[in-house]
XYZ file of C-alpha atoms in Angstrom:
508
model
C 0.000 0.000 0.000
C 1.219 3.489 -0.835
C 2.489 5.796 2.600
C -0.174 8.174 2.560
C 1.664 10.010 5.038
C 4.220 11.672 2.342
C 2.394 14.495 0.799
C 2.298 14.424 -3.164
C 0.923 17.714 -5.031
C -1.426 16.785 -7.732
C -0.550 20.629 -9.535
C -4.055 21.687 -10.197
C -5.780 24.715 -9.975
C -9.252 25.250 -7.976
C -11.925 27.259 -9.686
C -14.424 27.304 -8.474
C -15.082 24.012 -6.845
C -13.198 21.952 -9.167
C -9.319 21.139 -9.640
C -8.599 21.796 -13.014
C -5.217 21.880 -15.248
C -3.826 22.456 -18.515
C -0.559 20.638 -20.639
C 1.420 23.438 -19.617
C 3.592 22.972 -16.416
C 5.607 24.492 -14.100
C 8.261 22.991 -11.738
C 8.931 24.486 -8.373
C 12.163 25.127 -7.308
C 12.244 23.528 -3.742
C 15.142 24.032 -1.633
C 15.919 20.177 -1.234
C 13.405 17.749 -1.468
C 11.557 16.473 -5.175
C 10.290 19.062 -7.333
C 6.951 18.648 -8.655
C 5.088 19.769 -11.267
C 2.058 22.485 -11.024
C -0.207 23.011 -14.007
C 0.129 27.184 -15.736
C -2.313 29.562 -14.972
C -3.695 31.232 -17.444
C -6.245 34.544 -18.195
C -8.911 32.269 -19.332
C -8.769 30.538 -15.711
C -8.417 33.969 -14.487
C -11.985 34.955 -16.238
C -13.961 31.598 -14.909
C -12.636 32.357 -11.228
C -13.714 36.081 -11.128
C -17.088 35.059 -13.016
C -17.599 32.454 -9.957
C -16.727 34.531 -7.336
C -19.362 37.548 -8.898
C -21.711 34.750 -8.625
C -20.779 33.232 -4.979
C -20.881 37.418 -4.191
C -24.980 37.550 -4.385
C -25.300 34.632 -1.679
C -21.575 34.881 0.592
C -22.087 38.954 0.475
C -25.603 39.050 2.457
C -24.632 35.827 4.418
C -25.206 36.301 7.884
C -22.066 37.132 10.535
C -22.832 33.526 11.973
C -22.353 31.822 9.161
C -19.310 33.647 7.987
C -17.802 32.584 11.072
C -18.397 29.026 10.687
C -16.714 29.086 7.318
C -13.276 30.419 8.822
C -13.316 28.506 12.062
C -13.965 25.243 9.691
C -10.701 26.463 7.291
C -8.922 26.708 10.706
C -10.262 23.628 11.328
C -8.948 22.039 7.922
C -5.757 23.712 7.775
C -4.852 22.301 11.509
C -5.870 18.667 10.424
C -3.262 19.283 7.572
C -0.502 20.562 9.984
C 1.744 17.298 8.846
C 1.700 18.238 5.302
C 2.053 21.873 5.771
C 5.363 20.992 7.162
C 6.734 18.411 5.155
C 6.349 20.254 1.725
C 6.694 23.867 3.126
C 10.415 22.766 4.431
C 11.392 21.465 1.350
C 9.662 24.638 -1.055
C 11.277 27.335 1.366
C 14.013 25.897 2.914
C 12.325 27.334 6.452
C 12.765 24.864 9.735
C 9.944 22.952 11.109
C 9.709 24.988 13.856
C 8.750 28.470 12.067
C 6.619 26.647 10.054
C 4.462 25.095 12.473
C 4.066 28.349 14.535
C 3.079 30.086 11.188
C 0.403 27.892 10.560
C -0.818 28.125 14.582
C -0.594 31.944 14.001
C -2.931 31.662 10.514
C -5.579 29.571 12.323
C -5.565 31.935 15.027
C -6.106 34.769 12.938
C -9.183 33.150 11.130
C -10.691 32.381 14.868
C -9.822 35.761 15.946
C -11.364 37.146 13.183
C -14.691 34.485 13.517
C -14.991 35.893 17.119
C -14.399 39.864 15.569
C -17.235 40.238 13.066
C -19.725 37.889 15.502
C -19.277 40.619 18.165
C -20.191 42.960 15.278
C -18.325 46.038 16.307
C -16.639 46.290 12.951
C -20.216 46.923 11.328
C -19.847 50.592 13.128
C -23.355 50.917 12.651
C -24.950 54.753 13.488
C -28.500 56.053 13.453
C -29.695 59.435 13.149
C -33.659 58.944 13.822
C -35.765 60.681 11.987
C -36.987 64.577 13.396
C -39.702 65.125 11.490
C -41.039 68.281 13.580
C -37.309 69.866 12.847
C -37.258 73.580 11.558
C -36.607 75.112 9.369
C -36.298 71.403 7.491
C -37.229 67.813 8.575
C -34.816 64.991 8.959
C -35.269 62.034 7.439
C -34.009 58.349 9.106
C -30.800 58.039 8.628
C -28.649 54.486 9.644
C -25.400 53.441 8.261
C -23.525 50.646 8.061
C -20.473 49.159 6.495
C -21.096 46.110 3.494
C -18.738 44.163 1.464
C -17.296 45.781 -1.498
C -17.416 42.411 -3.901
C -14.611 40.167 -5.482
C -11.408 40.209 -4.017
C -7.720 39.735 -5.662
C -4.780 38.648 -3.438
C -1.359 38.011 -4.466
C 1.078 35.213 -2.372
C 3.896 36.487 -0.759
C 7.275 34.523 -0.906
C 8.240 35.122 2.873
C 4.901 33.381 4.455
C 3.635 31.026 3.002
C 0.630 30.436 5.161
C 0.209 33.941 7.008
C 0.613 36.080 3.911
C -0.028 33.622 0.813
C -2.728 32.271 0.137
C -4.935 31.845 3.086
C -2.983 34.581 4.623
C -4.513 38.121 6.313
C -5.586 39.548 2.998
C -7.882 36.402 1.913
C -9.094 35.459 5.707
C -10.189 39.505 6.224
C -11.722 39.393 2.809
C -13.462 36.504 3.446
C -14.972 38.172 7.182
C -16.079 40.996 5.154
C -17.850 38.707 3.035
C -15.972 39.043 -0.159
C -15.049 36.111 -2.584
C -11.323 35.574 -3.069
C -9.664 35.094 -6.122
C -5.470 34.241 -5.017
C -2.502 34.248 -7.354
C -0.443 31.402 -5.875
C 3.198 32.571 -4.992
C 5.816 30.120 -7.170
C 7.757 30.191 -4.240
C 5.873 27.201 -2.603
C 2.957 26.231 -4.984
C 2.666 22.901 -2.580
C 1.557 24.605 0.602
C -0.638 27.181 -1.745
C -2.849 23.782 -2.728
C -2.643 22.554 0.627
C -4.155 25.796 1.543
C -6.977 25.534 -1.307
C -7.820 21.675 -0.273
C -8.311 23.378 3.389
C -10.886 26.197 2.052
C -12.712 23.538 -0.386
C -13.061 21.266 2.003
C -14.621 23.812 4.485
C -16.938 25.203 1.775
C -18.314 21.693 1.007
C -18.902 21.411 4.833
C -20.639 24.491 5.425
C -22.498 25.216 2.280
C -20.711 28.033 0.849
C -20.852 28.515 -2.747
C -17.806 27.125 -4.539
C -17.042 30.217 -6.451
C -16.084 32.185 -2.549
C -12.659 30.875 -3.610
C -10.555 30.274 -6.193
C -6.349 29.329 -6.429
C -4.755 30.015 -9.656
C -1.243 28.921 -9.645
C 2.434 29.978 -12.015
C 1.557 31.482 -14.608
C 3.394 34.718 -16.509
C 2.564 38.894 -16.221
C -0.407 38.449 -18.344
C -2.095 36.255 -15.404
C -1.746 38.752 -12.875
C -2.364 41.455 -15.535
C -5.959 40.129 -16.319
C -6.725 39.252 -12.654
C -5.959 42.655 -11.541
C -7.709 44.343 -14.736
C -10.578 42.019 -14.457
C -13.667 44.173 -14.053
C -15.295 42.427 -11.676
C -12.740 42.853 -9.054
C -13.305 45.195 -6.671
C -9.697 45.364 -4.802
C -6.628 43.732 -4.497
C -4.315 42.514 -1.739
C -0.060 42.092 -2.068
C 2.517 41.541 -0.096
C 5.908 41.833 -1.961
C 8.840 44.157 -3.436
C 8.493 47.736 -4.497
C 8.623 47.042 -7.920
C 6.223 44.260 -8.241
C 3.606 46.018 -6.488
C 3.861 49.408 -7.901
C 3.031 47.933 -11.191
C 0.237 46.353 -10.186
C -1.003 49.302 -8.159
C -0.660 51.418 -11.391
C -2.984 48.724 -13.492
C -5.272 49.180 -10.380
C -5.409 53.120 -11.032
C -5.405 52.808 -14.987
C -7.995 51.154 -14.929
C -11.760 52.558 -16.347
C -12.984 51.959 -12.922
C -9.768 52.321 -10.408
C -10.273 49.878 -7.510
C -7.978 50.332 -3.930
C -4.915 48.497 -4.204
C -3.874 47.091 -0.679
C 0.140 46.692 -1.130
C 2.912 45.722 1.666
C 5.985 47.468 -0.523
C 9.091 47.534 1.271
C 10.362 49.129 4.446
C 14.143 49.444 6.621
C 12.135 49.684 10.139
C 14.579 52.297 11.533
C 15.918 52.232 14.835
C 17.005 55.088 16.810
C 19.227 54.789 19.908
C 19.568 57.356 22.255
C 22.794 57.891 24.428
C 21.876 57.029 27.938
C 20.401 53.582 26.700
C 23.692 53.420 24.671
C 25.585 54.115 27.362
C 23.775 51.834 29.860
C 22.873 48.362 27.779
C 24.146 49.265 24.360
C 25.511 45.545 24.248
C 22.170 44.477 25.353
C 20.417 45.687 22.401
C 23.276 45.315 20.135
C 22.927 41.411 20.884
C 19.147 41.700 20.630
C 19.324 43.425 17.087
C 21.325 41.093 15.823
C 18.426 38.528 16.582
C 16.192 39.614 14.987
C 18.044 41.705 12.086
C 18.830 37.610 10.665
C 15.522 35.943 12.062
C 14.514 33.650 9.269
C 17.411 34.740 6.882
C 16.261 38.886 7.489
C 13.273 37.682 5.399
C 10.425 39.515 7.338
C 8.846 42.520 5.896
C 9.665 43.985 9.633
C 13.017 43.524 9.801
C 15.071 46.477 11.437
C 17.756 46.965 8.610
C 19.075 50.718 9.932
C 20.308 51.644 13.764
C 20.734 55.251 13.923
C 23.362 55.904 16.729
C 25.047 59.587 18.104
C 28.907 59.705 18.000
C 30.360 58.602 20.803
C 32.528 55.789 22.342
C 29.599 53.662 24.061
C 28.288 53.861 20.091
C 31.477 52.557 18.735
C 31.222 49.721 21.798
C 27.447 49.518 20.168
C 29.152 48.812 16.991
C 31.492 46.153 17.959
C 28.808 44.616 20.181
C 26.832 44.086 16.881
C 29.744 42.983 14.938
C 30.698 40.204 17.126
C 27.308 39.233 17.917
C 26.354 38.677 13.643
C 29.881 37.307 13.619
C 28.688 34.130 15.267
C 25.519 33.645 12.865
C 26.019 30.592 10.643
C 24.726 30.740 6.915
C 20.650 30.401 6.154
C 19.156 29.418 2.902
C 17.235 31.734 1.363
C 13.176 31.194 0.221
C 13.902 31.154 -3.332
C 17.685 31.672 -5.649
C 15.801 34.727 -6.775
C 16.042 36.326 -3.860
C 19.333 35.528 -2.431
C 20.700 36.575 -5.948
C 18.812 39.899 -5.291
C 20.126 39.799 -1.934
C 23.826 39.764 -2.640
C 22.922 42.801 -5.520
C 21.840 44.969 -2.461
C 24.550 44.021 -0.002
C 27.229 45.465 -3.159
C 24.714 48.556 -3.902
C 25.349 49.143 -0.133
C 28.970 48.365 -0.346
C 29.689 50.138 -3.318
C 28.099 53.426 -1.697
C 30.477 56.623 -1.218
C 30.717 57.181 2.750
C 29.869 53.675 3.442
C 32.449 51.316 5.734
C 32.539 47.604 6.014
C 32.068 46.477 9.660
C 31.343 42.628 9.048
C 31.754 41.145 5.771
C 31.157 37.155 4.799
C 30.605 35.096 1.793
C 26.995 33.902 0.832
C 26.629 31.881 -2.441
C 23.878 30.247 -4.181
C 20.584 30.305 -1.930
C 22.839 30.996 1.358
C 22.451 34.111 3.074
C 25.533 35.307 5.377
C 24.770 38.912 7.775
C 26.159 41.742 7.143
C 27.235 44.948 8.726
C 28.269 48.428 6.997
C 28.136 51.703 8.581
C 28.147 55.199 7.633
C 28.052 59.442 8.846
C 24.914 60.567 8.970
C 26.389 63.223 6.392
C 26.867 60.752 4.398
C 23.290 58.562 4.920
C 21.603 62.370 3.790
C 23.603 62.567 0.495
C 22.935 58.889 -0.779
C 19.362 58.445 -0.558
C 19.307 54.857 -2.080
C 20.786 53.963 1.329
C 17.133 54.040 2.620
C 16.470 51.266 0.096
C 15.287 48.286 1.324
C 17.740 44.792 0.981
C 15.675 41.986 1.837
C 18.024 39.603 3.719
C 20.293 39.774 7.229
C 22.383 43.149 6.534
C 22.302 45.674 8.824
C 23.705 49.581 8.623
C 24.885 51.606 11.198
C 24.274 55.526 10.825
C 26.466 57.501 13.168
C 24.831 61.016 13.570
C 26.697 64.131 15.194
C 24.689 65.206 17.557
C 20.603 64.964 18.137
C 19.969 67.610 15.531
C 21.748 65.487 13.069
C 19.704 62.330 14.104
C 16.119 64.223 13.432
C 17.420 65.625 10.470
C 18.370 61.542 9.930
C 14.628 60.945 10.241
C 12.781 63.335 7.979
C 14.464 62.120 5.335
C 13.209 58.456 5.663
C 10.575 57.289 3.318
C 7.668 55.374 5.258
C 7.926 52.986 7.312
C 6.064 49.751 8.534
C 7.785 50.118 12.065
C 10.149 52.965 13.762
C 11.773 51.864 17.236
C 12.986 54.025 20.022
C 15.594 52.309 22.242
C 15.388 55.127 25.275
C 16.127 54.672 29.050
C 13.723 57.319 31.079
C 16.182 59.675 30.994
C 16.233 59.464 27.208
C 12.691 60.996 27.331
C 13.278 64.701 26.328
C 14.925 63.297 23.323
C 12.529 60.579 22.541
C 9.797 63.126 22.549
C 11.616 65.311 20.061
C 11.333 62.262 17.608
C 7.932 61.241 17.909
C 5.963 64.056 15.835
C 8.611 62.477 12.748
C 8.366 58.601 13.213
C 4.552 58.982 13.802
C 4.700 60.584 10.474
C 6.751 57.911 8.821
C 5.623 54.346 10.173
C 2.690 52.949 11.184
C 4.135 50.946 14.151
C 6.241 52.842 17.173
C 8.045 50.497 19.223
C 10.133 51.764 22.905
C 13.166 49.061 23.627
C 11.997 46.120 21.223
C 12.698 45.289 17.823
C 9.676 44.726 14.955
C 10.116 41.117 13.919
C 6.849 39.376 15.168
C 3.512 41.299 14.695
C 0.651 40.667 17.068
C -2.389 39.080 15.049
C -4.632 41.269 17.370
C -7.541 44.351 17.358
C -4.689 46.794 17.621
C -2.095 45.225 15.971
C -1.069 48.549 12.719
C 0.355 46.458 9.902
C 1.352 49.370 7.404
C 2.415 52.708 6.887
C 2.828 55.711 4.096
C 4.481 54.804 0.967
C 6.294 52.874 -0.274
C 5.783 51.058 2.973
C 2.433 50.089 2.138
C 0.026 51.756 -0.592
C -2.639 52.343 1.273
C -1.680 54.491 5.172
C -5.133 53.951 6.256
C -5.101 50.531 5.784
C -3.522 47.476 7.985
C -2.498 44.112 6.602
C -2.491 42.573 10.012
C -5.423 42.374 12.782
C -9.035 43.308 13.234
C -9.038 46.492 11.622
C -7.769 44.532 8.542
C -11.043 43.610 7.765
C -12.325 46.810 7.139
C -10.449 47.526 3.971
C -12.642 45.044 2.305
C -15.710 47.060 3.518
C -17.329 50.354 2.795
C -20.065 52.452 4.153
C -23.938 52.573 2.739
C -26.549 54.537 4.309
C -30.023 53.841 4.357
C -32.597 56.818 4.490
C -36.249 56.047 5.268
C -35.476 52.529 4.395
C -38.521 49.799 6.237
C -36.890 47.422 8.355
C -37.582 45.013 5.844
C -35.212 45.998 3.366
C -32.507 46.422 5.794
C -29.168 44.092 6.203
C -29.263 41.990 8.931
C -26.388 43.833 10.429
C -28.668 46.902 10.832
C -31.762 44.557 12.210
């Protein structure tokens, strides 16, 4: 008998209820482990899924809260009784240890119950009434009530760093799906394996609770014109991505060109800045030096939150800061990379760094192939103010030092940073005068502000801010991560003299 315990993909698509495929194949690219084969999307696939989620739209979009919250808690359900295979092929697409991949997946069901629990309690609905004053002078007013509905079809685009929390049945899908939005997903070709995984999870729990087939559809490879026509498609109504600068500012472009422009929800790039003031320097600076280094090569640096700049004042504690961090990387031992795509971009942004006037070589190592290696460069902050590419993003474990003059030369360090998903403040209390001098900027320039911690790891929670102006994220009103992620998917309708029988539910 065949060991059904050893997870084979069968390289289909799902569209709307059924696994489909065409001649054309793929191969993923796994970092040991077989390689299988994955069938190529395609726009015509691209057409049926968007014409089966408009359809699934008139039933899942006036579905009751109830119900909706069956449906993820059943996914959470599914995905958890598929832990085993979620780990097997996710280790050998992404090269990522066992470990990290089993507390992603605990961290994606959680979000979907989390989320179950939110839109039951209903508080997302922000639901207002103005009753009707019909004795009002000079002018009557009419019954007004308010409440926020489900915009339609939904787009999302797989990251390559998560494959469960941001891919496929990541935030973006699982907050569409509370709002009551169909999703149509553009499997990552990072890890097509644990992107079908995913989609057997979400069939499986719409056969169990009823849901239309068309609330979900996984179209996987494919080239530009696949994402093109998903993103141009006119019944999509927004779009979700997590992913480089690049990537996503094309796509939000299509999303703007388009006769009717639709919000385009994009996770773009960020250095989360840290900024270390001299009595915490002077007191622990070893402390956090040790403690950045942690997290600055967490997972290979491949988190969207990773705290590539430390912006330090002149002074011997900050060169003892320095060397702290130097030794501390020194000991790190070589990671493999998600994909050879991005380690090759990886070592291009470690010599763009390298190559930059001003810039100084603190740790250097050799990383090959899909190894990644930290390390450590540091500049003036004279110099970080002339060379703006330096606040470009390299996706991976390097980390630069800025040494500022004084604490005029460290604010003046911090207007000129592009947005940010995180800013962090490493202050003792008598760092406070100067810490409050910095927070009218880095509220201005991330949408996360940390005091004596470091932004790898973000809370799947109600107040949990997972975004930030551009090119941190496209969209500064909007959050990738938690509760409030939910309502991007959502927008407001009022009802004016309506009878309670033609109301929504919500408003009942």
């Amino acid at each position: 008998m065949p060991d059904t315990s050893i997870f084979t993909p069968h390289g289909k698509h799902l569209i709307a209820g059924k696994w489909v495929s065409h001649s054309a194949t793929f191969s993923s690219d796994p970092a040991h482990g077989a390689a299988h084969a994955f069938s190529v999307g395609t726009p015509d696939l691209v057409d049926q899924a968007c014409k089966a989620a408009e359809e699934a739209f008139w039933s899942f979009g006036y579905s009751s809260r109830e119900d909706r919250a069956a449906f993820l808690e059943a996914i959470g359900d599914e995905l958890e009784a598929r832990g085993d295979h979620i780990t097997e092929i996710g280790t050998q697409e992404t090269g990522l240890p066992e470990a990290r991949l089993q507390g992603e997946r605990g961290r994606t069901v959680g979000q979907l119950r989390l989320f179950a629990d939110h839109i039951r309690a209903g508080e997302y609905l922000d639901r207002r009434h103005d009753p009707a004053m019909p004795d009002r002078q000079p002018l009557p007013r009419p019954d007004l009530k308010v409440v926020q509905r489900p915009i339609g079809p939904v787009a999302v685009f797989g990251a390559s760093n998560f494959p469960l929390a941001f891919s496929t049945l990541g935030g973006d899908t699982a907050s569409a799906l509370a709002a009551g939005c169909p999703v149509v997903v553009k499997g990552h070709s990072a890890h097509p394996g644990v992107a079908e995984i995913n989609a057997e999870a979400i069939h499986a729990a719409i056969q169990s609770t009823g849901m239309n087939p068309g609330v979900f559809s996984l179209i996987q490879g494919g080239k530009r014109d696949v994402g093109t026509a998903l993103v141009e498609h006119p019944l999509i109504k927004a779009v979700g991505f997590t992913g480089s600068l690049g990537g996503g500012r094309a796509l939000f472009d299509l999303c703007a060109a388009r006769p009717e422009p639709i919000p385009f929800f994009g996770e773009l790039g960020s250095v989360n800045p840290m900024f270390l003031l001299p009595d915490a320097v002077a007191n622990r600076g070893a402390e956090i030096a040790k403690g950045w280094a942690g997290s600055l090569t967490m997972g290979a640096g491949q988190f969207c939150t990773n705290p590539g700049i430390s912006v330090v004042i002149a002074s011997p504690e900050a060169d003892a800061f320095v060397e702290a961090a130097r030794a501390a990387l020194a000991e790190v031992n070589a990671q493999t990379m998600l994909t050879d795509g991005i380690a090759s971009a990886y070592r291009e942004g470690r010599d763009r760094v390298a190559g930059t006037a001003g810039v100084q070589e603190v740790l250097t190592t050799t990383c090959d192939m899909r190894n990644a290696t930290p390390y450590l460069f540091a500049t003036t902050g004279k110099d970080w103010l002339a060379n703006e590419e330096l606040g470009e993003e390299v996706f991976g474990p390097l980390g630069l030092i800025v040494r500022v003059e004084d604490m005029d030369e460290m604010l003046a360090v911090a207007r000129s940073m592009q947005g940010q998903l995180t800013a962090a403040l490493h202050m003792d209390d008598s760092d406070t005068d100067a810490a409050r001098l910095l927070m009218p900027i880095l509220e201005r320039k991330a949408g996360r502000l940390l005091a004596n911690g470091f932004a790898t790891g973000v809370e799947v929670c109600d107040a949990m801010v997972h975004g930030g102006p551009y090119p941190a994220s496209t969209n500064f009103g909007a959050t990738s991560v938690g509760t409030l992620a939910i309502r991007r998917f959502l927008r407001p309708v009022c009802y004016q003299n309506l009878p309670d029988a033609l109301l929504p539910g919500d408003l009942a």
